[in-house]
Amino acid sequence: MSPLLQVGLEFDYEYTVPKQALVPEMYDVPSARDMPPVLSTGYMVGIMEFACLEATKPYLDWPREQSLGTLVQFSHLAATPAGMKIKVQGKLVEMQGKRLRFEVKAWDEQDQITEGIHERVVIDAERFQTKIAAKLNSTSPKEQR
């Protein structure tokens, strides 16, 4: 991680909402088909995560170093249809070791659609993949609780 990555980093990110991000399209649940065709909250959170990832990527030794989301806390304030552009504004507000904390807000072409907090942790991709492979190859599944 570059020492140039510092608290106070501000960034903008733009994204156009695709049809597959809408509630009826995104979830494989029959009742979702009856829901309004608007940006799903889950997909919106993913956009906020990706904006933070893109903002920090130039400061990482990519692809050896990557970052993963560990916390999301967003309000979904307004509905957004497909085709609308979203503008995300974010700021890195805290760093503790490899943990990065962001304040993020976003607007569609008419309304503020979200604001909240997102945290990411910087990882060594190879080490992480080794852990995942070991988890997949585990022969003794943990008991269901």
CSV table of C-alpha atoms in Angstrom, one decimal:
chain,number,residue,atom,x,y,z
A,1,MET,CA,0.0,0.0,0.0
A,2,SER,CA,1.4,3.3,-1.1
A,3,PRO,CA,2.2,5.9,1.6
A,4,LEU,CA,0.5,8.3,-0.7
A,5,LEU,CA,-2.9,6.8,0.3
A,6,GLN,CA,-3.9,9.2,3.1
A,7,VAL,CA,-7.0,10.2,5.1
A,8,GLY,CA,-8.6,13.0,3.2
A,9,LEU,CA,-8.5,11.4,-0.3
A,10,GLU,CA,-11.6,12.5,-2.1
A,11,PHE,CA,-13.0,10.9,-5.2
A,12,ASP,CA,-15.9,11.0,-7.7
A,13,TYR,CA,-17.3,8.1,-9.7
A,14,GLU,CA,-20.1,7.9,-12.3
A,15,TYR,CA,-22.2,4.9,-13.2
A,16,THR,CA,-25.2,4.3,-15.4
A,17,VAL,CA,-27.9,2.0,-13.9
A,18,PRO,CA,-28.3,-1.1,-16.1
A,19,LYS,CA,-31.6,-3.0,-16.4
A,20,GLN,CA,-30.1,-6.0,-14.5
A,21,ALA,CA,-29.7,-3.8,-11.4
A,22,LEU,CA,-33.4,-3.3,-11.0
A,23,VAL,CA,-35.3,-5.2,-8.3
A,24,PRO,CA,-37.4,-7.4,-10.6
A,25,GLU,CA,-34.4,-8.4,-12.7
A,26,MET,CA,-31.9,-9.0,-9.9
A,27,TYR,CA,-33.5,-11.5,-7.6
A,28,ASP,CA,-34.6,-15.0,-8.5
A,29,VAL,CA,-37.6,-14.9,-6.3
A,30,PRO,CA,-41.1,-14.9,-7.8
A,31,SER,CA,-42.4,-12.0,-5.7
A,32,ALA,CA,-39.6,-9.8,-6.9
A,33,ARG,CA,-41.1,-9.8,-10.4
A,34,ASP,CA,-44.0,-7.8,-8.9
A,35,MET,CA,-41.7,-5.1,-7.4
A,36,PRO,CA,-41.2,-1.7,-9.0
A,37,PRO,CA,-38.4,-1.5,-11.7
A,38,VAL,CA,-36.0,0.6,-9.7
A,39,LEU,CA,-32.3,0.2,-8.6
A,40,SER,CA,-32.1,-2.5,-5.9
A,41,THR,CA,-30.6,-1.5,-2.6
A,42,GLY,CA,-28.1,-4.4,-2.8
A,43,TYR,CA,-26.9,-3.3,-6.2
A,44,MET,CA,-26.6,0.3,-5.0
A,45,VAL,CA,-24.4,-0.8,-2.2
A,46,GLY,CA,-22.2,-2.7,-4.7
A,47,ILE,CA,-21.8,0.6,-6.7
A,48,MET,CA,-20.7,2.4,-3.6
A,49,GLU,CA,-18.2,-0.4,-2.8
A,50,PHE,CA,-16.8,-0.4,-6.4
A,51,ALA,CA,-16.4,3.4,-6.3
A,52,CYS,CA,-14.2,3.1,-3.1
A,53,LEU,CA,-12.3,0.2,-4.7
A,54,GLU,CA,-11.6,2.3,-7.8
A,55,ALA,CA,-10.5,5.3,-5.8
A,56,THR,CA,-7.9,3.3,-3.9
A,57,LYS,CA,-6.7,0.9,-6.6
A,58,PRO,CA,-4.0,3.4,-7.9
A,59,TYR,CA,-2.4,3.3,-4.4
A,60,LEU,CA,-2.2,-0.5,-4.2
A,61,ASP,CA,0.3,-2.9,-5.7
A,62,TRP,CA,-2.5,-4.3,-8.0
A,63,PRO,CA,-3.2,-7.1,-8.5
A,64,ARG,CA,-1.0,-8.5,-5.7
A,65,GLU,CA,-2.7,-6.1,-3.2
A,66,GLN,CA,-6.5,-5.8,-3.4
A,67,SER,CA,-9.2,-4.6,-1.0
A,68,LEU,CA,-12.4,-6.3,0.1
A,69,GLY,CA,-15.5,-4.8,1.7
A,70,THR,CA,-16.0,-5.6,5.3
A,71,LEU,CA,-18.7,-3.1,6.4
A,72,VAL,CA,-21.6,-1.3,4.6
A,73,GLN,CA,-24.0,1.1,6.3
A,74,PHE,CA,-26.1,3.1,3.7
A,75,SER,CA,-29.5,4.6,3.6
A,76,HIS,CA,-31.4,4.2,0.4
A,77,LEU,CA,-33.1,7.6,0.0
A,78,ALA,CA,-34.7,7.7,-3.4
A,79,ALA,CA,-35.7,5.3,-6.2
A,80,THR,CA,-33.6,5.3,-9.5
A,81,PRO,CA,-34.8,3.8,-12.8
A,82,ALA,CA,-32.6,2.1,-15.4
A,83,GLY,CA,-30.6,4.4,-17.7
A,84,MET,CA,-30.1,7.1,-15.1
A,85,LYS,CA,-26.6,8.2,-14.3
A,86,ILE,CA,-25.4,8.0,-10.7
A,87,LYS,CA,-22.7,10.3,-9.4
A,88,VAL,CA,-20.8,9.1,-6.3
A,89,GLN,CA,-18.7,11.3,-4.1
A,90,GLY,CA,-16.5,9.8,-1.4
A,91,LYS,CA,-13.8,10.6,1.1
A,92,LEU,CA,-11.4,8.4,3.0
A,93,VAL,CA,-12.0,9.4,6.6
A,94,GLU,CA,-10.0,6.9,8.6
A,95,MET,CA,-7.1,4.4,8.2
A,96,GLN,CA,-6.1,1.9,10.8
A,97,GLY,CA,-3.4,-0.4,9.5
A,98,LYS,CA,-5.0,-2.0,6.4
A,99,ARG,CA,-8.5,-1.0,7.3
A,100,LEU,CA,-9.9,1.9,5.3
A,101,ARG,CA,-13.1,3.8,6.2
A,102,PHE,CA,-15.0,5.9,3.7
A,103,GLU,CA,-17.9,8.4,3.9
A,104,VAL,CA,-19.9,8.1,0.6
A,105,LYS,CA,-22.8,9.9,-0.9
A,106,ALA,CA,-24.5,9.5,-4.3
A,107,TRP,CA,-27.1,11.2,-6.5
A,108,ASP,CA,-29.0,10.2,-9.6
A,109,GLU,CA,-30.0,12.9,-12.1
A,110,GLN,CA,-32.7,14.3,-9.8
A,111,ASP,CA,-32.2,13.2,-6.2
A,112,GLN,CA,-29.7,12.2,-3.5
A,113,ILE,CA,-30.1,8.4,-3.4
A,114,THR,CA,-27.7,7.4,-0.6
A,115,GLU,CA,-25.3,8.3,2.0
A,116,GLY,CA,-23.3,6.2,4.5
A,117,ILE,CA,-20.1,4.5,5.5
A,118,HIS,CA,-18.1,1.8,3.9
A,119,GLU,CA,-15.0,0.0,5.2
A,120,ARG,CA,-12.5,-2.0,3.2
A,121,VAL,CA,-9.4,-4.0,4.2
A,122,VAL,CA,-6.3,-4.3,2.1
A,123,ILE,CA,-5.4,-8.0,1.4
A,124,ASP,CA,-2.6,-10.0,-0.1
A,125,ALA,CA,-4.5,-11.6,-3.0
A,126,GLU,CA,-2.4,-14.8,-3.1
A,127,ARG,CA,-2.6,-15.4,0.6
A,128,PHE,CA,-6.3,-14.8,0.6
A,129,GLN,CA,-6.8,-17.3,-2.3
A,130,THR,CA,-4.8,-19.9,-0.4
A,131,LYS,CA,-7.1,-19.5,2.6
A,132,ILE,CA,-10.2,-19.8,0.4
A,133,ALA,CA,-8.8,-22.9,-1.3
A,134,ALA,CA,-8.1,-24.5,2.1
A,135,LYS,CA,-11.7,-23.7,3.1
A,136,LEU,CA,-13.1,-25.3,0.0
A,137,ASN,CA,-10.9,-28.4,0.5
A,138,SER,CA,-11.8,-28.8,4.2
A,139,THR,CA,-13.1,-32.4,4.8
A,140,SER,CA,-14.9,-31.7,8.1
A,141,PRO,CA,-17.7,-29.2,7.6
A,142,LYS,CA,-18.6,-27.2,10.8
A,143,GLU,CA,-21.8,-28.3,12.5
A,144,GLN,CA,-24.9,-26.3,11.7
A,145,ARG,CA,-26.2,-24.3,14.6
